[in-house]
Coordinates of C-alpha atoms and ligand atoms in Angstrom, one line a residue:
X30 CA 0.0 0.0 -0.2
X31 CA 1.8 3.3 -1.3
X32 CA 0.6 6.2 1.1
X33 CA 3.8 8.0 1.3
X34 CA 1.9 11.1 -0.1
X35 CA -0.4 11.1 2.9
X36 CA 1.4 13.4 5.5
X37 CA 3.1 11.5 8.2
X38 CA 0.8 12.6 11.0
X39 CA -2.2 11.6 8.8
X40 CA -0.9 7.9 8.1
X41 CA -3.1 5.2 10.1
X42 CA -0.2 3.8 11.6
X43 CA 1.2 7.2 13.0
X44 CA -2.4 7.7 14.6
X45 CA -2.2 4.3 16.0
X46 CA 1.2 4.8 17.5
X47 CA 0.2 8.1 19.0
X48 CA -2.7 6.4 20.7
X49 CA -0.6 3.5 21.6
X50 CA 2.2 5.7 23.0
X51 CA -0.3 7.3 25.4
X52 CA -1.0 3.6 26.7
X53 CA 2.7 2.5 27.2
X54 CA 4.6 5.8 27.9
X55 CA 4.7 4.8 31.5
X56 CA 5.8 1.2 31.0
X57 CA 9.2 0.4 32.7
X58 CA 11.8 -1.7 30.9
X59 CA 11.8 -3.6 34.3
X60 CA 8.4 -4.8 33.8
X61 CA 8.8 -5.5 30.4
X62 CA 11.6 -7.8 31.0
X63 CA 9.9 -9.3 34.1
X64 CA 7.0 -10.2 32.0
X65 CA 8.8 -11.8 29.2
X66 CA 11.7 -14.0 29.9
X67 CA 12.7 -14.2 26.4
X68 CA 12.7 -10.5 25.4
X69 CA 16.5 -10.4 25.3
X70 CA 16.6 -13.3 23.1
X71 CA 13.8 -12.3 20.8
X72 CA 14.4 -8.7 20.2
X73 CA 17.6 -9.3 18.2
X74 CA 18.5 -9.1 14.6
X75 CA 21.9 -10.1 12.9
X76 CA 23.5 -9.2 9.6
X77 CA 26.9 -8.7 7.9
X78 CA 28.8 -9.5 11.1
X79 CA 26.5 -7.4 13.4
X80 CA 24.6 -8.5 16.1
X81 CA 21.9 -6.1 17.2
X82 CA 20.1 -6.2 20.6
X83 CA 17.1 -3.9 20.7
X84 CA 15.3 -5.5 23.6
X85 CA 16.3 -2.5 26.1
X86 CA 14.2 -0.2 24.0
X87 CA 10.7 1.2 25.2
X88 CA 8.8 -0.9 23.0
X89 CA 6.3 -3.9 23.2
X90 CA 5.5 -6.3 20.3
X91 CA 2.7 -4.0 19.5
X92 CA 4.8 -1.1 19.2
X93 CA 7.2 -2.6 16.9
X94 CA 4.2 -3.9 14.6
X95 CA 2.9 -0.6 14.4
X96 CA 6.4 0.9 13.5
X97 CA 6.7 -1.6 10.7
X98 CA 3.2 -0.9 9.6
X99 CA 4.2 2.9 9.3
X100 CA 7.4 1.9 7.3
X101 CA 5.1 0.2 5.0
X102 CA 2.6 3.1 4.8
X103 CA 5.5 5.4 4.3
X104 CA 6.5 3.3 1.4
X105 CA 9.9 2.3 2.6
X106 CA 10.4 -0.6 0.4
X107 CA 9.5 1.0 -2.8
X108 CA 11.6 4.2 -2.0
X109 CA 14.5 1.9 -1.1
X110 CA 14.0 0.2 -4.5
X111 CA 13.9 3.5 -6.1
X112 CA 17.2 4.4 -4.7
X113 CA 18.9 1.0 -5.5
X114 CA 17.8 1.6 -9.2
X115 CA 19.2 5.0 -9.6
X116 CA 16.0 6.9 -9.6
X117 CA 16.5 10.5 -8.9
X118 CA 15.2 10.6 -5.3
X119 CA 17.4 13.6 -4.3
X120 CA 14.6 15.7 -5.6
X121 CA 15.9 19.2 -4.8
X122 CA 19.0 18.6 -6.6
X123 CA 17.5 16.3 -9.3
X124 CA 20.1 13.6 -8.9
X125 CA 20.1 9.8 -8.2
X126 CA 21.6 8.7 -4.8
X127 CA 23.9 5.8 -5.8
X128 CA 26.6 5.3 -3.0
X129 CA 25.5 1.7 -2.8
X130 CA 26.9 1.3 -6.7
X131 CA 30.4 2.2 -5.2
X132 CA 30.5 -1.2 -3.5
X133 CA 28.9 -3.5 -6.0
X134 CA 30.9 -6.4 -7.2
X135 CA 32.6 -6.3 -10.5
X136 CA 30.3 -8.9 -11.9
X137 CA 27.4 -6.7 -11.0
X138 CA 25.8 -4.5 -13.2
X139 CA 23.5 -1.2 -12.7
X140 CA 22.3 0.5 -15.9
X141 CA 21.5 4.4 -15.2
X142 CA 20.5 6.6 -18.0
X143 CA 21.5 3.9 -20.5
X144 CA 25.0 3.5 -18.9
X145 CA 26.2 0.6 -16.9
X146 CA 27.9 2.4 -14.1
X147 CA 29.5 -0.6 -12.1
X148 CA 32.4 -0.9 -14.8
X149 CA 33.1 2.8 -14.4
X150 CA 33.4 2.4 -10.5
X151 CA 35.8 -0.6 -10.8
X152 CA 37.8 1.3 -13.3
X153 CA 38.4 4.0 -10.8
X154 CA 39.1 1.6 -8.2
X155 CA 41.7 -0.1 -10.5
X156 CA 43.5 3.1 -11.1
X157 CA 43.4 4.0 -7.3
X158 CA 44.6 0.5 -6.6
X159 CA 47.6 1.0 -9.2
X160 CA 48.4 4.6 -7.7
X161 CA 48.2 3.2 -4.0
X162 CA 50.6 0.4 -4.8
X163 CA 53.0 2.7 -6.4
X164 CA 53.2 5.0 -3.3
X165 CA 53.3 2.0 -0.9
X166 CA 56.1 0.3 -2.8
X167 CA 58.2 3.4 -3.1
X168 CA 58.0 3.5 -6.8
X169 CA 56.2 6.8 -7.0
X170 CA 59.1 9.3 -6.5
X171 CA 58.9 12.9 -5.4
X172 CA 60.5 15.8 -7.4
X173 CA 64.0 15.0 -5.8
X174 CA 63.7 11.3 -6.5
X175 CA 62.7 10.2 -3.0
X176 CA 59.9 8.0 -2.2
X177 CA 56.6 9.4 -0.3
X178 CA 56.7 8.9 3.4
X179 CA 53.8 11.5 4.0
X180 CA 50.4 11.6 2.9
X181 CA 48.3 14.7 3.6
X182 CA 44.8 14.9 2.6
X183 CA 43.2 18.3 2.2
X184 CA 39.3 18.2 2.1
X185 CA 36.6 19.5 4.2
X186 CA 33.2 18.2 5.3
X187 CA 32.3 14.8 3.3
X188 CA 35.7 15.1 1.6
X189 CA 37.3 14.8 5.2
X190 CA 35.6 13.2 7.8
X191 CA 35.2 9.9 6.1
X192 CA 38.8 9.6 5.3
X193 CA 39.8 10.8 8.8
X194 CA 37.5 8.5 10.7
X195 CA 38.4 5.4 8.3
X196 CA 42.2 6.1 8.7
X197 CA 41.6 6.2 12.4
X198 CA 39.5 3.2 12.6
X199 CA 41.8 1.0 10.4
X200 CA 45.0 2.4 11.8
X201 CA 45.8 -1.3 13.1
X202 CA 45.9 -2.3 9.3
X203 CA 47.6 0.9 8.0
X204 CA 51.3 1.0 6.9
X205 CA 53.2 2.4 9.9
X206 CA 56.3 3.5 7.8
X207 CA 54.1 6.1 6.2
X208 CA 52.6 9.3 7.9
X209 CA 48.9 10.3 7.2
X210 CA 47.7 13.9 8.0
X211 CA 44.3 15.6 7.4
X212 CA 43.9 19.2 6.8
X213 CA 40.2 20.5 6.7
X214 CA 40.0 23.7 8.5
X215 CA 40.7 27.0 6.8
X216 CA 42.3 28.1 9.9
X217 CA 46.0 28.3 8.9
X218 CA 46.8 26.5 12.2
X219 CA 45.6 23.5 10.7
X220 CA 47.7 23.5 7.7
X221 CA 50.9 24.7 9.6
X222 CA 50.6 22.1 12.3
X223 CA 50.1 19.4 9.9
X224 CA 53.1 20.1 7.8
X225 CA 55.5 21.8 10.2
X226 CA 57.7 18.5 10.9
X227 CA 57.4 17.1 7.4
X228 CA 59.8 17.3 4.5
X229 CA 58.1 18.6 1.4
X230 CA 60.3 16.3 -1.0
X231 CA 58.6 13.4 0.8
X232 CA 55.2 14.5 0.9
X233 CA 52.2 13.9 -1.3
X234 CA 49.2 15.9 -1.1
X235 CA 45.6 14.4 -2.0
X236 CA 43.3 17.4 -2.8
X237 CA 39.9 15.8 -2.2
X238 CA 36.9 18.1 -3.4
X239 CA 33.9 17.0 -5.3
X240 CA 33.2 20.2 -6.8
X241 CA 36.9 21.6 -6.7
X242 CA 35.4 24.7 -5.6
X243 CA 35.3 24.8 -2.0
X244 CA 36.9 28.0 -0.6
X245 CA 38.5 26.3 2.6
X246 CA 40.0 23.3 0.2
X247 CA 41.3 25.6 -2.4
X248 CA 42.8 27.9 0.2
X249 CA 44.6 25.1 2.0
X250 CA 45.5 23.5 -1.4
X251 CA 47.0 26.9 -2.7
X252 CA 49.1 27.1 0.6
X253 CA 50.2 23.4 0.1
X254 CA 51.1 24.3 -3.6
X255 CA 53.1 27.5 -2.3
X256 CA 54.8 25.3 0.4
X257 CA 55.9 22.6 -2.0
X258 CA 57.1 25.0 -4.6
X259 CA 58.9 27.2 -1.9
X260 CA 60.6 24.2 -0.3
X261 CA 61.6 22.5 -3.7
X262 CA 62.1 25.7 -5.6
X263 CA 60.4 24.4 -8.7
X264 CA 56.7 24.7 -10.2
X265 CA 57.3 21.5 -11.8
X266 CA 57.4 19.7 -8.4
X267 CA 53.6 20.1 -8.4
X268 CA 53.1 17.0 -10.9
X269 CA 54.9 14.8 -8.3
X270 CA 53.4 16.0 -5.1
X271 CA 49.8 16.6 -5.9
X272 CA 46.9 14.3 -6.9
X273 CA 43.4 15.3 -7.0
X274 CA 40.1 13.4 -6.3
X275 CA 37.1 15.0 -7.7
X276 CA 34.2 15.2 -10.3
X277 CA 35.4 18.5 -12.0
X278 CA 38.4 17.9 -14.3
X279 CA 38.3 21.6 -15.5
X280 CA 38.9 23.0 -12.3
X281 CA 41.4 20.6 -11.3
X282 CA 43.6 21.2 -14.4
X283 CA 43.2 24.9 -13.8
X284 CA 44.6 24.5 -10.4
X285 CA 47.9 22.9 -12.0
X286 CA 47.1 19.2 -11.3
X287 CA 47.4 17.0 -14.4
X288 CA 44.1 15.2 -14.8
X289 CA 46.1 12.1 -15.3
X290 CA 46.6 12.2 -11.7
X291 CA 42.9 12.9 -10.9
X292 CA 40.7 10.1 -9.5
X293 CA 36.9 10.8 -10.4
X294 CA 33.7 9.9 -9.1
X295 CA 30.1 11.1 -10.1
X296 CA 27.6 13.6 -9.1
X297 CA 25.1 10.7 -7.8
X298 CA 27.6 10.2 -4.8
X299 CA 26.8 12.5 -2.0
X300 CA 29.8 14.2 -0.2
X301 CA 28.9 12.5 3.2
X302 CA 28.4 9.1 1.5
X303 CA 31.7 9.4 -0.5
X304 CA 34.3 7.7 1.8
X305 CA 34.1 4.5 -0.3
X306 CA 34.5 6.4 -3.5
X307 CA 37.8 7.9 -4.7
X308 CA 37.5 10.2 -1.6
X309 CA 38.8 7.1 0.1
X310 CA 42.1 7.4 -1.8
X311 CA 44.1 8.2 1.4
X312 CA 42.3 5.1 3.3
X313 CA 43.5 3.0 0.4
X314 CA 47.1 4.2 0.6
X315 CA 47.1 3.7 4.1
X316 CA 45.5 0.1 4.2
X317 CA 46.4 -1.2 0.8
X318 CA 43.9 -2.1 -1.9
X319 CA 43.1 -5.5 -0.7
X320 CA 41.9 -4.4 2.7
X321 CA 40.0 -1.5 0.9
X322 CA 38.3 -4.2 -1.2
X323 CA 37.4 -5.9 2.2
X324 CA 35.9 -2.5 3.5
X325 CA 33.7 -2.3 0.3
X326 CA 32.5 -6.0 0.8
X327 CA 31.4 -4.9 4.2
X328 CA 29.4 -2.1 2.9
X329 CA 27.7 -4.3 0.2
X330 CA 27.0 -7.0 2.6
X331 CA 24.8 -4.5 4.5
X332 CA 23.5 -3.0 1.5
X333 CA 22.0 -6.4 0.4
X334 CA 20.5 -7.1 3.8
X335 CA 19.0 -3.6 3.8
X336 CA 17.5 -4.5 0.2
X337 CA 16.5 -8.0 0.8
X338 CA 15.7 -8.6 4.4
X339 CA 12.1 -8.5 5.8
X340 CA 11.6 -5.2 7.6
X341 CA 11.1 -7.2 10.7
X342 CA 14.6 -8.4 10.7
X343 CA 16.2 -5.5 9.1
X344 CA 19.0 -4.0 11.1
X345 CA 19.0 -0.3 9.6
X346 CA 15.2 -0.4 9.3
X347 CA 14.8 -1.5 13.1
X348 CA 17.3 1.2 14.2
X349 CA 15.7 3.9 11.9
X350 CA 12.2 3.2 13.1
X351 CA 13.4 3.4 16.8
X352 CA 15.0 6.7 16.2
X353 CA 11.8 7.8 14.8
X354 CA 9.9 6.5 17.8
X355 CA 12.1 8.5 20.2
X356 CA 12.1 11.6 18.3
X357 CA 8.4 12.1 17.4
X358 CA 6.7 10.4 20.2
X359 CA 9.0 10.7 23.3
X360 CA 10.2 14.1 22.1
X361 CA 13.9 12.9 22.3
X362 CA 16.2 15.5 20.9
X363 CA 19.4 13.7 20.7
X364 CA 20.9 10.1 20.1
X365 CA 24.3 9.2 21.8
X366 CA 26.7 6.8 20.0
X367 CA 29.4 5.4 22.3
X368 CA 32.0 2.9 20.5
X369 CA 33.7 0.9 23.0
X370 CA 36.7 0.7 20.7
X371 CA 39.5 3.4 20.9
X372 CA 39.9 3.1 17.1
X373 CA 36.4 4.2 16.5
X374 CA 37.1 7.6 18.3
X375 CA 36.3 9.6 15.3
X376 CA 33.1 7.5 14.4
X377 CA 30.6 9.9 16.2
X378 CA 31.9 12.9 14.6
X379 CA 31.7 11.2 11.2
X380 CA 28.2 10.2 12.1
X381 CA 27.1 13.6 12.9
X382 CA 27.5 14.7 9.3
X383 CA 25.9 11.6 7.9
X384 CA 22.9 11.9 10.3
X385 CA 22.4 15.8 10.9
X386 CA 23.3 17.0 7.4
X387 CA 20.9 14.3 5.8
X388 CA 18.0 14.5 8.1
X389 CA 18.1 18.1 9.5
X390 CA 15.3 19.3 7.3
X391 CA 12.1 21.3 7.9
X392 CA 10.1 20.5 4.8
X393 CA 8.9 17.3 3.0
X394 CA 9.8 16.4 -0.6
X395 CA 7.1 18.7 -2.0
X396 CA 8.2 21.6 0.0
X397 CA 5.6 21.4 2.9
X398 CA 6.7 22.5 6.3
X399 CA 6.8 19.3 8.7
X400 CA 4.5 19.5 11.8
X401 CA 6.6 16.9 13.5
X402 CA 10.3 16.6 14.7
X403 CA 12.9 15.3 12.0
X404 CA 16.8 14.7 12.4
X405 CA 18.1 14.2 16.0
X406 CA 21.3 15.6 17.2
X407 CA 23.9 12.9 17.2
X408 CA 26.8 12.7 19.4
X409 CA 29.3 10.6 21.3
X410 CA 32.6 9.6 22.7
X411 CA 34.4 6.4 23.1
X412 CA 33.6 4.1 26.2
X413 CA 34.6 3.9 28.8
X414 CA 35.9 7.6 28.8
X415 CA 32.3 9.2 28.6
X416 CA 31.3 7.2 31.4
X417 CA 33.4 9.4 33.4
X418 CA 32.2 12.5 32.2
X419 CA 28.6 13.1 30.8
X420 CA 27.1 9.6 31.2
X421 CA 25.6 11.1 34.6
X422 CA 23.3 13.2 32.5
X423 CA 22.1 10.2 30.7
X424 CA 21.7 8.0 33.9
X425 CA 20.0 10.6 36.3
X426 CA 19.1 13.8 34.2
X427 CA 16.0 15.0 33.1
X428 CA 16.3 14.4 29.3
X429 CA 15.8 11.0 27.5
X430 CA 18.7 10.1 25.4
X431 CA 18.6 6.8 23.3
X432 CA 22.2 5.5 23.3
X433 CA 23.9 3.2 20.8
X434 CA 26.7 1.1 22.4
X435 CA 29.1 -0.5 20.2
X436 CA 31.2 -3.5 21.5
X437 CA 33.6 -6.1 20.2
X438 CA 34.4 -9.8 21.1
X439 CA 38.1 -9.4 20.7
X440 CA 40.8 -6.6 20.9
X441 CA 43.0 -5.9 18.1
X442 CA 45.5 -5.2 20.9
X443 CA 44.9 -7.5 23.7
X444 CA 46.8 -6.7 27.0
X445 CA 46.1 -8.4 30.2
X446 CA 42.3 -8.2 31.1
X447 CA 41.6 -4.6 29.5
X448 CA 39.2 -6.1 27.0
X449 CA 37.1 -7.8 29.6
X450 CA 37.0 -4.7 31.7
X451 CA 36.2 -2.6 28.7
X452 CA 33.2 -4.9 27.4
X453 CA 31.8 -5.5 31.0
X454 CA 31.1 -1.8 30.9
X455 CA 29.1 -2.2 27.6
X456 CA 26.7 -4.5 29.3
X457 CA 26.8 -2.8 32.6
X458 CA 25.9 0.4 31.2
X459 CA 22.9 -0.8 29.2
X460 CA 21.7 -2.7 32.4
X461 CA 22.1 0.5 34.5
X462 CA 20.3 2.6 32.0
X463 CA 17.6 0.2 31.4
X464 CA 17.0 -1.1 35.1
X465 CA 18.2 1.7 37.2
X466 CA 18.3 1.2 41.2
X467 CA 15.0 1.5 43.0
X468 CA 14.3 3.5 46.3
X469 CA 14.2 0.2 48.1
X470 CA 17.3 -1.1 46.8
X471 CA 19.2 1.9 47.6
X472 CA 17.8 1.8 51.3
X473 CA 18.7 -1.8 51.6
X474 CA 22.3 -0.9 51.2
X475 CA 22.1 1.2 54.2
X476 CA 22.3 4.7 52.7
X477 CA 21.3 7.5 54.9
X478 CA 17.7 8.5 54.3
X479 CA 18.5 12.1 53.2
X480 CA 20.9 10.5 50.3
X481 CA 18.4 8.1 49.2
X482 CA 16.8 10.3 46.3
X483 CA 20.2 11.1 45.1
X484 CA 21.2 7.6 44.7
X485 CA 18.0 6.6 43.0
X486 CA 18.6 5.7 39.4
X487 CA 15.1 5.6 37.5
X488 CA 16.2 3.4 34.6
X489 CA 14.0 3.1 31.6
X490 CA 16.6 4.8 29.7
X491 CA 16.8 3.0 26.3
X492 CA 19.8 1.5 24.5
X493 CA 20.8 -0.6 21.3
X494 CA 23.7 -2.8 21.8
X495 CA 25.7 -3.7 18.6
X496 CA 28.2 -6.4 19.0
X497 CA 30.7 -7.6 16.5
X498 CA 33.7 -10.1 16.7
X499 CA 36.6 -7.6 16.0
X500 CA 37.1 -4.3 14.1
X501 CA 38.0 -5.1 10.5
X502 CA 37.9 -3.1 7.3
X503 CA 34.8 -5.4 6.5
X504 CA 33.0 -4.7 9.5
X505 CA 33.7 -1.1 9.3
X506 CA 32.0 -1.0 5.9
X507 CA 29.0 -2.9 7.4
X508 CA 28.8 -0.6 10.3
X509 CA 28.8 2.6 8.3
X510 CA 26.3 1.2 5.7
X511 CA 24.0 0.2 8.6
X512 CA 23.8 3.9 9.9
X513 CA 23.6 5.3 6.2
X514 CA 20.5 3.1 5.7
X515 CA 19.0 3.8 9.2
X516 CA 19.4 7.6 8.1
X517 CA 17.6 6.6 4.8
X518 CA 14.8 4.8 6.7
X519 CA 14.4 7.7 9.0
X520 CA 14.3 10.3 6.2
X521 CA 11.6 8.2 4.3
X522 CA 9.5 8.1 7.4
X523 CA 9.7 11.7 7.6
X524 CA 9.2 12.1 4.0
X525 CA 12.5 14.6 3.5
X526 CA 15.1 14.9 1.1
X527 CA 18.1 13.2 3.1
X528 CA 20.5 13.9 0.3
X529 CA 20.6 17.8 0.0
X530 CA 22.1 20.4 2.2
X531 CA 20.9 23.7 1.1
X532 CA 21.2 24.9 4.9
X533 CA 25.0 25.4 4.6
X534 CA 24.6 27.6 1.6
X535 CA 23.7 30.9 3.1
X536 CA 26.7 31.2 5.5
X537 CA 29.1 30.6 2.8
X538 CA 27.5 33.3 0.6
X539 CA 27.4 36.0 3.6
X540 CA 31.2 34.9 4.4
X541 CA 32.2 35.8 0.7
X542 CA 30.8 39.3 1.1
X543 CA 32.2 39.9 4.3
X544 CA 36.0 38.6 3.6
X545 CA 37.0 42.0 1.8
X546 CA 35.4 44.0 4.4
X547 CA 37.9 42.4 6.7
X548 CA 40.9 42.5 4.3
X549 CA 40.4 46.0 3.3
X550 CA 43.0 48.6 4.2
X551 CA 40.7 51.3 4.2
X552 CA 37.6 51.5 6.5
X553 CA 34.7 49.7 4.8
X554 CA 31.2 51.2 4.4
X555 CA 29.3 48.5 6.3
X556 CA 25.7 48.0 5.5
X557 CA 24.7 44.8 7.7
X558 CA 22.7 44.6 10.7
X559 CA 24.0 46.6 13.5
X560 CA 25.5 43.6 15.3
X561 CA 27.5 42.3 12.4
X562 CA 28.8 45.9 11.7
X563 CA 29.9 46.5 15.1
X564 CA 31.7 43.0 15.3
X565 CA 33.5 43.6 11.9
X566 CA 34.8 47.1 13.4
X567 CA 35.7 45.3 16.6
X568 CA 37.6 42.8 14.7
X569 CA 39.6 45.4 12.6
X570 CA 40.4 47.1 15.6
X571 CA 41.7 43.9 17.3
X572 CA 43.7 42.9 14.0
X573 CA 45.6 46.2 14.4
Ligands
G6Q4 C1 28.5 16.4 2.1 C2 28.5 18.0 1.9 C3 29.7 18.7 2.3 C4 30.8 18.7 1.4 C5 32.0 19.6 1.6 C6 33.0 19.7 0.7 O1 27.4 15.8 2.0 O2 28.1 18.3 0.5 O3 30.2 18.3 3.7 O4 31.3 17.4 1.3 O5 31.3 20.9 1.4 O6 32.6 19.7 -0.9 P1 33.8 19.4 -1.9 O7 34.1 18.0 -1.8 O8 33.0 19.8 -3.0 O9 34.9 20.0 -1.6

């Protein structure tokens, strides 16, 4: 039944959920577990190396079936199939959304606009692999004949966060005799600190920019070019020290990079969905083409699961629907993601862009203002560190914060009993958040009466626990794809365009007008609002 054009709040399942919510809002996870001994074994799903326990969510079987009903009434399966078929589901930019094609196996085929795009994807992957091998083997030489020892990726947003996150996540698999740095911020400190201890003759810059028109990236790339030419004293050094990843060959050659050293991708890859395209070149140089292939295989395994598994067993669908449940019915504003693996320390930052740039939208596909909450604020830190800082608010504060806890069966760097201590905290936190500690339990511990209320833990705080064997490139691919498709699920229920990002434009345009006012040597005539005018004057005075 295709009902997506019916506004969300008018779909029958939404109304049924609202009525159901009023009935079960007060239900405690303690009671839900007491009344169903098998809940923890039943409310689980597994795919592509990931085990999801969603039993500690504030849902009953009825909630779940209404949520799946809502997914069907929101046309989730058809919209998903449209994405996989290359339909232009990014309506406001009139584009296909085909990051799933980036990880299709070589023998697959996907014809879009009369062209099979899978061979194109593999052609670029082949060129990337040949280049990565040349750098890794020392065959690629710099201007003075020395091999590359340092790789610096210059990019921002989608052209930075994926590469940084993947490099940190897969560091165990990375070449240790090569140094990797990532420059994103237009703050000159970023570039200066990233290069201060590097020898230009051994440094390769990867300029990553889909459009090759992003001011921050072009500013940093220009400083990198000046640095290389200044250090090596010769313009012709650029050819040996710069490669580009972009969809825009004209701009790449205008900048002075030979398009023979350019790795392309396509407008149907969104920036925040591009870490597995040529934007992943730094990842491939770090971990090698074979591991990169495994990363893509992990993505693909989750894609296939999302595409084919029944909604009731579909990990991204379940996680996406639960996110909608908390955002729209419980009024939860944020979702915490806490990976219990130090290598995943940049994963929450990566997810912030993926989730918030995708689903931070206020109108539906046809431009109608929504009358419900859309994308949540995502945030997080690795465990157990967060437990010693902000978890207090999740446990005893006044806000409801659903949390995803991500754990592993094995550490890549086993050391005494560290991993058991780490992992016990995953389970203990989920337990404490769900079941808390009652007044009677606190009293029974001999707590002085005046302190009892302070020590009570209400519990009933929801968590998802994701478990995997060990952090491999393949697993990382599955994990990222899981969140990508959860974002898709949420965006589909909300009826929004998860693939545009018009909200970032206005600030860029305004900044362009202000730059000359900050640079001008004579006092500029300012015609902004009074606050902006005063701030610009104060800045000019401070800069002296
Ligand atoms: C991602 C966004 C944005 C983009 C950056 C960099 O989905 O579109 O974060 O990735 O603005 O853009 P370029 O790669 O074009 O430099």
